[in-house]
mmCIF file of C-alpha atoms in Angstrom:
data_model
loop_
_atom_site.group_PDB
_atom_site.id
_atom_site.type_symbol
_atom_site.label_atom_id
_atom_site.label_comp_id
_atom_site.label_asym_id
_atom_site.label_seq_id
_atom_site.Cartn_x
_atom_site.Cartn_y
_atom_site.Cartn_z
ATOM 1 C CA UNK A 821 -15.998 -19.941 25.478
ATOM 2 C CA UNK A 822 -13.135 -18.440 23.403
ATOM 3 C CA UNK A 823 -12.710 -19.144 19.745
ATOM 4 C CA UNK A 824 -9.388 -20.908 18.927
ATOM 5 C CA UNK A 825 -7.863 -20.838 15.477
ATOM 6 C CA UNK A 826 -5.294 -23.397 14.184
ATOM 7 C CA UNK A 827 -2.464 -22.103 11.872
ATOM 8 C CA UNK A 828 -4.380 -23.072 8.678
ATOM 9 C CA UNK A 829 -7.451 -21.125 9.821
ATOM 10 C CA UNK A 830 -5.295 -18.054 10.728
ATOM 11 C CA UNK A 831 -3.715 -18.237 7.247
ATOM 12 C CA UNK A 832 -7.076 -18.431 5.590
ATOM 13 C CA UNK A 833 -8.348 -15.445 7.569
ATOM 14 C CA UNK A 834 -5.255 -13.469 6.438
ATOM 15 C CA UNK A 835 -5.785 -14.526 2.864
ATOM 16 C CA UNK A 836 -9.527 -13.411 3.082
ATOM 17 C CA UNK A 837 -8.326 -10.151 4.466
ATOM 18 C CA UNK A 838 -5.906 -9.625 1.599
ATOM 19 C CA UNK A 839 -8.385 -10.683 -1.078
ATOM 20 C CA UNK A 840 -11.605 -9.049 0.055
ATOM 21 C CA UNK A 841 -9.869 -5.951 1.745
ATOM 22 C CA UNK A 842 -11.716 -6.457 5.135
ATOM 23 C CA UNK A 843 -11.165 -4.468 8.371
ATOM 24 C CA UNK A 844 -10.388 -6.083 11.625
ATOM 25 C CA UNK A 845 -13.936 -5.508 12.799
ATOM 26 C CA UNK A 846 -15.441 -7.067 9.598
ATOM 27 C CA UNK A 847 -13.288 -10.200 9.924
ATOM 28 C CA UNK A 848 -14.069 -10.510 13.834
ATOM 29 C CA UNK A 849 -17.742 -10.439 13.008
ATOM 30 C CA UNK A 850 -17.404 -12.982 10.032
ATOM 31 C CA UNK A 851 -15.308 -15.304 12.113
ATOM 32 C CA UNK A 852 -16.886 -14.920 15.605
ATOM 33 C CA UNK A 853 -13.788 -13.628 17.551
ATOM 34 C CA UNK A 854 -12.957 -10.266 18.847
ATOM 35 C CA UNK A 855 -10.808 -7.520 16.878
ATOM 36 C CA UNK A 856 -7.797 -7.972 19.236
ATOM 37 C CA UNK A 857 -7.508 -11.565 17.990
ATOM 38 C CA UNK A 858 -7.562 -10.500 14.438
ATOM 39 C CA UNK A 859 -5.015 -7.842 15.218
ATOM 40 C CA UNK A 860 -2.730 -9.995 17.110
ATOM 41 C CA UNK A 861 -2.649 -13.166 14.855
ATOM 42 C CA UNK A 862 -3.848 -12.230 11.406
ATOM 43 C CA UNK A 863 -2.395 -8.734 10.853
ATOM 44 C CA UNK A 864 1.182 -9.782 10.881
ATOM 45 C CA UNK A 865 0.497 -12.326 8.166
ATOM 46 C CA UNK A 866 -1.477 -10.029 5.982
ATOM 47 C CA UNK A 867 -0.187 -7.765 3.331
ATOM 48 C CA UNK A 868 -3.184 -5.355 3.363
ATOM 49 C CA UNK A 869 -3.391 -2.666 5.804
ATOM 50 C CA UNK A 870 -6.473 -0.314 5.528
ATOM 51 C CA UNK A 871 -5.770 3.379 5.420
ATOM 52 C CA UNK A 872 -7.763 6.014 7.358
ATOM 53 C CA UNK A 873 -8.579 9.243 5.664
ATOM 54 C CA UNK A 874 -8.722 10.024 2.019
ATOM 55 C CA UNK A 875 -7.883 7.303 -0.490
ATOM 56 C CA UNK A 876 -4.591 7.606 -2.619
ATOM 57 C CA UNK A 877 -5.126 9.806 -5.763
ATOM 58 C CA UNK A 878 -3.033 7.418 -7.781
ATOM 59 C CA UNK A 879 -3.493 3.575 -8.121
ATOM 60 C CA UNK A 880 -0.556 1.447 -7.830
ATOM 61 C CA UNK A 881 -0.632 0.922 -11.673
ATOM 62 C CA UNK A 882 -0.470 4.591 -12.223
ATOM 63 C CA UNK A 883 2.421 4.969 -9.721
ATOM 64 C CA UNK A 884 4.318 2.244 -11.653
ATOM 65 C CA UNK A 885 3.682 4.130 -14.849
ATOM 66 C CA UNK A 886 4.729 7.470 -13.448
ATOM 67 C CA UNK A 887 7.874 5.748 -12.112
ATOM 68 C CA UNK A 888 8.700 4.541 -15.712
ATOM 69 C CA UNK A 889 8.220 7.959 -16.978
ATOM 70 C CA UNK A 890 10.334 9.604 -14.447
ATOM 71 C CA UNK A 891 13.088 7.111 -14.985
ATOM 72 C CA UNK A 892 12.772 7.922 -18.619
ATOM 73 C CA UNK A 893 13.520 11.580 -18.128
ATOM 74 C CA UNK A 894 10.267 13.190 -17.281
ATOM 75 C CA UNK A 895 10.427 15.738 -14.381
ATOM 76 C CA UNK A 896 8.242 15.469 -11.222
ATOM 77 C CA UNK A 897 6.066 18.409 -12.613
ATOM 78 C CA UNK A 898 5.564 16.678 -16.003
ATOM 79 C CA UNK A 899 4.485 13.421 -14.113
ATOM 80 C CA UNK A 900 2.187 15.394 -12.040
ATOM 81 C CA UNK A 901 0.471 17.202 -14.906
ATOM 82 C CA UNK A 902 0.088 13.862 -16.888
ATOM 83 C CA UNK A 903 -1.673 12.139 -13.881
ATOM 84 C CA UNK A 904 -3.673 15.247 -12.848
ATOM 85 C CA UNK A 905 -2.041 15.429 -9.231
ATOM 86 C CA UNK A 906 -0.095 18.102 -7.457
ATOM 87 C CA UNK A 907 3.847 18.081 -7.529
ATOM 88 C CA UNK A 908 3.975 17.077 -3.953
ATOM 89 C CA UNK A 909 1.743 13.914 -4.387
ATOM 90 C CA UNK A 910 3.872 12.933 -7.354
ATOM 91 C CA UNK A 911 7.031 13.443 -5.587
ATOM 92 C CA UNK A 912 5.940 11.397 -2.454
ATOM 93 C CA UNK A 913 4.653 8.516 -4.574
ATOM 94 C CA UNK A 914 8.054 8.498 -6.550
ATOM 95 C CA UNK A 915 10.164 8.596 -3.506
ATOM 96 C CA UNK A 916 8.169 5.563 -2.086
ATOM 97 C CA UNK A 917 8.576 3.549 -5.288
ATOM 98 C CA UNK A 918 11.371 1.002 -5.065
ATOM 99 C CA UNK A 919 12.497 1.331 -8.625
ATOM 100 C CA UNK A 920 12.930 5.114 -8.659
ATOM 101 C CA UNK A 921 16.311 6.929 -8.100
ATOM 102 C CA UNK A 922 15.447 10.512 -7.491
ATOM 103 C CA UNK A 923 17.521 13.127 -9.422
ATOM 104 C CA UNK A 924 18.741 16.460 -8.215
ATOM 105 C CA UNK A 925 18.319 19.701 -10.005
ATOM 106 C CA UNK A 926 21.192 18.868 -12.280
ATOM 107 C CA UNK A 927 19.681 15.633 -13.471
ATOM 108 C CA UNK A 928 22.234 13.471 -11.737
ATOM 109 C CA UNK A 929 21.095 10.854 -9.100
ATOM 110 C CA UNK A 930 21.113 12.008 -5.583
ATOM 111 C CA UNK A 931 23.453 10.487 -2.913
ATOM 112 C CA UNK A 932 21.751 8.766 -0.087
#
């Protein structure tokens, strides 16, 4: 017999996924359903998506701090040195950050 979840149960599973950072397989085992069910119903409600591969070199808090430094006038290279990461890693995280406006070589904001 297939397991059926109501809306409240699906939201609870999504909350469990976000709080405990569980994968689809772990959730499926915990709640007695298949991974496809988790993927179809819970994933769209969840904020957490597990990454494959190497973890980020910078935590979200560090990225926020780097963004503040960059916005205050630090260069990408200075930010990278301060957080012990490469220039490209620092640039990628700054480009992804919503509060950062990237600057050109002249120090002026770039046009989109």
